[in-house]
């Protein structure tokens, strides 16, 4: 569990489903994220799965304990490279208040200080400034533009709608 000025960042609990549903049921959440709006039952299932794993961190308000967003943190490539990929999704009702930056910053710090990460990477569309602004505010550097690197939606004929992606990264030596 990590504590910041306004947040408690902790593993998911089964009981988080209503708060998770609040933002994963909105179509605007999926503009740059794979998937589509989920039902309350799907939110329950997702919370049960996430509560068992370690790849998703719940960002909750210190005062009310409400879940307002989450940060994903996945190992990237072979273990000996000590690399992870970070991502985030926050409830629109709580966006633009610095919460994602606060949560991502705390996880980066934890990864470098507590489990010896060497490199943490983030990918995001150039058309999604809130996303890359968070990474920049957390000290990550834009290392390049990957052409047609990912897609989240297909067109009506089933063809991927490819999107470019910035690659951002921070190294342990940058952090120190
Ligand atoms: C990306 C996301 C997690 C950011 O969450 P957040 O809590 O709003 O982030 P923060 O408040 O810490 O920072 C957002 C920054 O983007 C800026 N911003 C917001 N909308 C913007 C826009 N349309 N154009 C330019 N900047 C914008 C904010 O002003 C803020 O920067 P500032 O502190 O310099 O003013 C949130 O927008 C989100 O969940 N989006 C949907 C899911 C998604 O796309 N995730 C990323 C996938 S790679």
mmCIF file of C-alpha atoms and ligand atoms in Angstrom:
data_model
loop_
_atom_site.group_PDB
_atom_site.id
_atom_site.type_symbol
_atom_site.label_atom_id
_atom_site.label_comp_id
_atom_site.label_asym_id
_atom_site.label_seq_id
_atom_site.Cartn_x
_atom_site.Cartn_y
_atom_site.Cartn_z
ATOM 1 C CA UNK A 1 0.000 0.000 0.000
ATOM 2 C CA UNK A 2 1.342 3.447 -0.935
ATOM 3 C CA UNK A 3 0.270 6.723 0.596
ATOM 4 C CA UNK A 4 0.554 10.101 -1.132
ATOM 5 C CA UNK A 5 -0.706 13.537 -0.192
ATOM 6 C CA UNK A 6 -4.316 12.803 -1.230
ATOM 7 C CA UNK A 7 -4.377 9.130 -2.207
ATOM 8 C CA UNK A 8 -4.013 5.630 -0.909
ATOM 9 C CA UNK A 9 -2.787 3.336 -3.658
ATOM 10 C CA UNK A 10 -3.486 -0.282 -2.879
ATOM 11 C CA UNK A 11 -4.362 -3.624 -4.457
ATOM 12 C CA UNK A 12 -7.915 -3.958 -5.821
ATOM 13 C CA UNK A 13 -10.663 -5.223 -3.517
ATOM 14 C CA UNK A 14 -13.739 -7.141 -4.640
ATOM 15 C CA UNK A 15 -15.818 -4.338 -3.138
ATOM 16 C CA UNK A 16 -14.381 -1.737 -5.581
ATOM 17 C CA UNK A 17 -16.735 -2.815 -8.369
ATOM 18 C CA UNK A 18 -19.272 0.050 -8.101
ATOM 19 C CA UNK A 19 -16.543 2.700 -8.320
ATOM 20 C CA UNK A 20 -14.780 0.845 -11.148
ATOM 21 C CA UNK A 21 -18.084 0.551 -13.015
ATOM 22 C CA UNK A 22 -18.559 4.316 -12.699
ATOM 23 C CA UNK A 23 -15.751 5.006 -15.174
ATOM 24 C CA UNK A 24 -15.339 1.741 -17.108
ATOM 25 C CA UNK A 25 -19.005 1.960 -18.160
ATOM 26 C CA UNK A 26 -18.389 5.233 -20.039
ATOM 27 C CA UNK A 27 -17.626 5.225 -23.760
ATOM 28 C CA UNK A 28 -15.281 8.238 -23.403
ATOM 29 C CA UNK A 29 -12.900 6.034 -21.366
ATOM 30 C CA UNK A 30 -12.225 3.886 -24.450
ATOM 31 C CA UNK A 31 -11.122 6.531 -26.934
ATOM 32 C CA UNK A 32 -7.501 5.389 -26.544
ATOM 33 C CA UNK A 33 -8.023 2.223 -24.539
ATOM 34 C CA UNK A 34 -9.027 -1.209 -25.835
ATOM 35 C CA UNK A 35 -12.435 -2.532 -24.906
ATOM 36 C CA UNK A 36 -15.915 -1.117 -24.571
ATOM 37 C CA UNK A 37 -18.186 0.017 -21.739
ATOM 38 C CA UNK A 38 -18.745 -2.745 -19.217
ATOM 39 C CA UNK A 39 -21.777 -3.832 -17.195
ATOM 40 C CA UNK A 40 -21.959 -3.892 -13.410
ATOM 41 C CA UNK A 41 -21.529 -7.677 -13.450
ATOM 42 C CA UNK A 42 -18.429 -7.348 -15.618
ATOM 43 C CA UNK A 43 -17.071 -4.781 -13.143
ATOM 44 C CA UNK A 44 -17.618 -7.295 -10.324
ATOM 45 C CA UNK A 45 -15.745 -9.986 -12.274
ATOM 46 C CA UNK A 46 -12.902 -7.593 -13.131
ATOM 47 C CA UNK A 47 -12.491 -6.581 -9.490
ATOM 48 C CA UNK A 48 -12.388 -10.236 -8.415
ATOM 49 C CA UNK A 49 -9.654 -10.940 -11.008
ATOM 50 C CA UNK A 50 -7.658 -7.808 -10.197
ATOM 51 C CA UNK A 51 -7.834 -8.515 -6.472
ATOM 52 C CA UNK A 52 -5.973 -11.795 -7.104
ATOM 53 C CA UNK A 53 -3.165 -10.278 -9.211
ATOM 54 C CA UNK A 54 -0.515 -7.598 -8.820
ATOM 55 C CA UNK A 55 -0.722 -5.777 -12.150
ATOM 56 C CA UNK A 56 -3.427 -3.251 -11.282
ATOM 57 C CA UNK A 57 -3.222 -0.704 -8.473
ATOM 58 C CA UNK A 58 -6.356 1.005 -7.172
ATOM 59 C CA UNK A 59 -6.059 4.746 -6.566
ATOM 60 C CA UNK A 60 -8.430 5.713 -3.749
ATOM 61 C CA UNK A 61 -9.131 9.025 -2.054
ATOM 62 C CA UNK A 62 -7.599 9.190 1.390
ATOM 63 C CA UNK A 63 -10.631 10.946 2.856
ATOM 64 C CA UNK A 64 -13.565 8.925 1.474
ATOM 65 C CA UNK A 65 -11.708 5.753 0.359
ATOM 66 C CA UNK A 66 -13.462 6.020 -3.006
ATOM 67 C CA UNK A 67 -11.694 4.374 -5.933
ATOM 68 C CA UNK A 68 -11.192 7.129 -8.529
ATOM 69 C CA UNK A 69 -8.856 5.427 -10.989
ATOM 70 C CA UNK A 70 -6.233 2.762 -11.443
ATOM 71 C CA UNK A 71 -2.690 2.320 -12.637
ATOM 72 C CA UNK A 72 -1.559 -0.754 -14.556
ATOM 73 C CA UNK A 73 2.003 -1.932 -14.071
ATOM 74 C CA UNK A 74 3.150 -4.904 -16.137
ATOM 75 C CA UNK A 75 6.560 -6.535 -16.580
ATOM 76 C CA UNK A 76 7.883 -5.857 -20.063
ATOM 77 C CA UNK A 77 10.010 -8.433 -21.866
ATOM 78 C CA UNK A 78 12.299 -10.960 -20.153
ATOM 79 C CA UNK A 79 12.639 -10.621 -16.383
ATOM 80 C CA UNK A 80 16.395 -9.902 -16.446
ATOM 81 C CA UNK A 81 15.765 -6.605 -18.282
ATOM 82 C CA UNK A 82 13.994 -5.239 -15.175
ATOM 83 C CA UNK A 83 11.557 -3.276 -17.341
ATOM 84 C CA UNK A 84 7.903 -2.461 -16.673
ATOM 85 C CA UNK A 85 5.133 -0.726 -18.580
ATOM 86 C CA UNK A 86 2.864 1.730 -16.812
ATOM 87 C CA UNK A 87 -0.636 2.918 -17.804
ATOM 88 C CA UNK A 88 -3.533 4.700 -16.158
ATOM 89 C CA UNK A 89 -7.278 5.274 -16.350
ATOM 90 C CA UNK A 90 -9.116 7.729 -14.104
ATOM 91 C CA UNK A 91 -12.778 8.540 -13.573
ATOM 92 C CA UNK A 92 -13.601 11.683 -15.651
ATOM 93 C CA UNK A 93 -15.292 13.180 -12.589
ATOM 94 C CA UNK A 94 -11.849 13.322 -10.971
ATOM 95 C CA UNK A 95 -9.652 14.177 -13.956
ATOM 96 C CA UNK A 96 -7.498 17.288 -14.366
ATOM 97 C CA UNK A 97 -6.865 17.541 -10.644
ATOM 98 C CA UNK A 98 -3.424 15.934 -10.687
ATOM 99 C CA UNK A 99 -4.570 12.570 -9.297
ATOM 100 C CA UNK A 100 -3.145 10.408 -12.086
ATOM 101 C CA UNK A 101 0.195 12.206 -11.804
ATOM 102 C CA UNK A 102 0.209 11.652 -8.038
ATOM 103 C CA UNK A 103 -0.516 7.926 -8.428
ATOM 104 C CA UNK A 104 1.899 7.252 -11.305
ATOM 105 C CA UNK A 105 4.671 9.164 -9.540
ATOM 106 C CA UNK A 106 4.203 7.056 -6.388
ATOM 107 C CA UNK A 107 4.369 3.785 -8.317
ATOM 108 C CA UNK A 108 7.481 4.856 -10.229
ATOM 109 C CA UNK A 109 9.155 5.740 -6.934
ATOM 110 C CA UNK A 110 8.144 2.421 -5.398
ATOM 111 C CA UNK A 111 9.372 0.461 -8.427
ATOM 112 C CA UNK A 112 12.808 2.085 -8.411
ATOM 113 C CA UNK A 113 13.286 2.141 -4.652
ATOM 114 C CA UNK A 114 11.694 -1.119 -3.565
ATOM 115 C CA UNK A 115 12.034 -3.630 -6.328
ATOM 116 C CA UNK A 116 14.964 -2.528 -8.387
ATOM 117 C CA UNK A 117 13.314 -1.533 -11.665
ATOM 118 C CA UNK A 118 15.773 -0.398 -14.332
ATOM 119 C CA UNK A 119 13.412 1.071 -16.941
ATOM 120 C CA UNK A 120 9.739 2.056 -16.853
ATOM 121 C CA UNK A 121 7.976 2.683 -20.137
ATOM 122 C CA UNK A 122 4.677 4.320 -21.089
ATOM 123 C CA UNK A 123 2.925 4.402 -24.459
ATOM 124 C CA UNK A 124 0.259 6.866 -25.522
ATOM 125 C CA UNK A 125 -1.269 8.405 -28.595
ATOM 126 C CA UNK A 126 -0.038 11.873 -29.628
ATOM 127 C CA UNK A 127 -3.758 12.721 -29.774
ATOM 128 C CA UNK A 128 -4.141 12.045 -26.057
ATOM 129 C CA UNK A 129 -2.292 14.969 -24.386
ATOM 130 C CA UNK A 130 -3.580 14.287 -20.841
ATOM 131 C CA UNK A 131 -1.895 10.898 -21.029
ATOM 132 C CA UNK A 132 1.537 12.049 -22.157
ATOM 133 C CA UNK A 133 1.391 15.114 -19.917
ATOM 134 C CA UNK A 134 1.051 12.816 -16.899
ATOM 135 C CA UNK A 135 4.139 10.869 -18.006
ATOM 136 C CA UNK A 136 6.134 14.074 -18.524
ATOM 137 C CA UNK A 137 5.083 15.444 -15.137
ATOM 138 C CA UNK A 138 6.396 12.188 -13.646
ATOM 139 C CA UNK A 139 9.841 12.761 -15.162
ATOM 140 C CA UNK A 140 9.495 10.405 -18.129
ATOM 141 C CA UNK A 141 11.158 11.370 -21.400
ATOM 142 C CA UNK A 142 9.694 11.048 -24.875
ATOM 143 C CA UNK A 143 12.046 8.649 -26.662
ATOM 144 C CA UNK A 144 10.297 8.389 -29.985
ATOM 145 C CA UNK A 145 7.221 8.019 -32.086
ATOM 146 C CA UNK A 146 6.224 4.481 -32.983
ATOM 147 C CA UNK A 147 4.289 4.505 -36.237
ATOM 148 C CA UNK A 148 0.957 2.690 -36.261
ATOM 149 C CA UNK A 149 1.971 0.875 -33.095
ATOM 150 C CA UNK A 150 -1.425 -0.054 -31.675
ATOM 151 C CA UNK A 151 -5.128 0.010 -32.247
ATOM 152 C CA UNK A 152 -8.090 -0.002 -29.944
ATOM 153 C CA UNK A 153 -10.933 -0.117 -32.469
ATOM 154 C CA UNK A 154 -11.691 -1.657 -35.838
ATOM 155 C CA UNK A 155 -13.609 -0.052 -38.705
ATOM 156 C CA UNK A 156 -16.931 -1.412 -39.944
ATOM 157 C CA UNK A 157 -15.111 -3.888 -42.225
ATOM 158 C CA UNK A 158 -13.118 -5.275 -39.313
ATOM 159 C CA UNK A 159 -9.819 -3.571 -40.207
ATOM 160 C CA UNK A 160 -7.685 -2.226 -37.336
ATOM 161 C CA UNK A 161 -7.671 1.565 -37.005
ATOM 162 C CA UNK A 162 -3.941 1.886 -36.389
ATOM 163 C CA UNK A 163 -2.667 4.646 -34.128
ATOM 164 C CA UNK A 164 0.802 6.106 -33.700
ATOM 165 C CA UNK A 165 2.238 6.026 -30.207
ATOM 166 C CA UNK A 166 4.764 8.042 -28.311
ATOM 167 C CA UNK A 167 7.162 5.953 -26.273
ATOM 168 C CA UNK A 168 8.111 7.490 -22.950
ATOM 169 C CA UNK A 169 10.599 6.072 -20.461
ATOM 170 C CA UNK A 170 12.404 6.779 -17.229
ATOM 171 C CA UNK A 171 15.528 4.947 -16.056
ATOM 172 C CA UNK A 172 16.669 4.229 -12.513
ATOM 173 C CA UNK A 173 19.582 6.649 -13.099
ATOM 174 C CA UNK A 174 17.169 9.446 -14.181
ATOM 175 C CA UNK A 175 15.188 8.871 -11.024
ATOM 176 C CA UNK A 176 18.211 9.066 -8.754
HETATM 177 C C1 LIG B 1 -4.834 10.063 -18.940
HETATM 178 C C2 LIG B 1 -5.583 10.263 -17.630
HETATM 179 C C3 LIG B 1 -5.375 9.046 -16.732
HETATM 180 C C4 LIG B 1 -5.051 11.514 -16.902
HETATM 181 O O1 LIG B 1 -5.685 11.614 -15.633
HETATM 182 P P1 LIG B 1 -5.750 12.991 -14.798
HETATM 183 O O2 LIG B 1 -6.002 12.625 -13.363
HETATM 184 O O3 LIG B 1 -6.690 13.923 -15.446
HETATM 185 O O4 LIG B 1 -4.275 13.523 -14.968
HETATM 186 P P2 LIG B 1 -3.616 14.819 -14.274
HETATM 187 O O5 LIG B 1 -4.676 15.710 -13.720
HETATM 188 O O6 LIG B 1 -2.566 14.326 -13.334
HETATM 189 O O7 LIG B 1 -2.882 15.522 -15.516
HETATM 190 C C5 LIG B 1 -3.578 15.785 -16.719
HETATM 191 C C6 LIG B 1 -2.879 16.860 -17.512
HETATM 192 O O8 LIG B 1 -3.415 16.902 -18.842
HETATM 193 C C7 LIG B 1 -3.837 18.236 -19.143
HETATM 194 N N1 LIG B 1 -4.940 18.170 -20.116
HETATM 195 C C8 LIG B 1 -6.176 17.693 -19.923
HETATM 196 N N2 LIG B 1 -6.896 17.756 -21.070
HETATM 197 C C9 LIG B 1 -6.070 18.304 -22.014
HETATM 198 C C10 LIG B 1 -6.207 18.608 -23.377
HETATM 199 N N3 LIG B 1 -7.348 18.363 -24.041
HETATM 200 N N4 LIG B 1 -5.148 19.145 -24.031
HETATM 201 C C11 LIG B 1 -3.989 19.377 -23.386
HETATM 202 N N5 LIG B 1 -3.786 19.099 -22.074
HETATM 203 C C12 LIG B 1 -4.811 18.560 -21.399
HETATM 204 C C13 LIG B 1 -4.220 18.814 -17.799
HETATM 205 O O9 LIG B 1 -4.263 20.219 -17.816
HETATM 206 C C14 LIG B 1 -3.078 18.264 -16.936
HETATM 207 O O10 LIG B 1 -1.861 18.937 -17.164
HETATM 208 P P3 LIG B 1 -1.343 20.142 -16.215
HETATM 209 O O11 LIG B 1 -1.178 19.570 -14.831
HETATM 210 O O12 LIG B 1 -0.040 20.533 -16.837
HETATM 211 O O13 LIG B 1 -2.377 21.208 -16.246
HETATM 212 C C15 LIG B 1 -7.103 10.484 -17.887
HETATM 213 O O14 LIG B 1 -7.248 11.531 -18.809
HETATM 214 C C16 LIG B 1 -7.819 9.245 -18.417
HETATM 215 O O15 LIG B 1 -8.199 8.358 -17.639
HETATM 216 N N6 LIG B 1 -8.066 9.167 -19.739
HETATM 217 C C17 LIG B 1 -8.818 8.043 -20.313
HETATM 218 C C18 LIG B 1 -7.998 6.774 -20.336
HETATM 219 C C19 LIG B 1 -6.708 6.980 -21.098
HETATM 220 O O16 LIG B 1 -6.691 7.485 -22.215
HETATM 221 N N7 LIG B 1 -5.605 6.559 -20.456
HETATM 222 C C20 LIG B 1 -4.279 6.659 -21.029
HETATM 223 C C21 LIG B 1 -4.070 5.584 -21.998
HETATM 224 S S1 LIG B 1 -2.418 5.594 -22.656
#
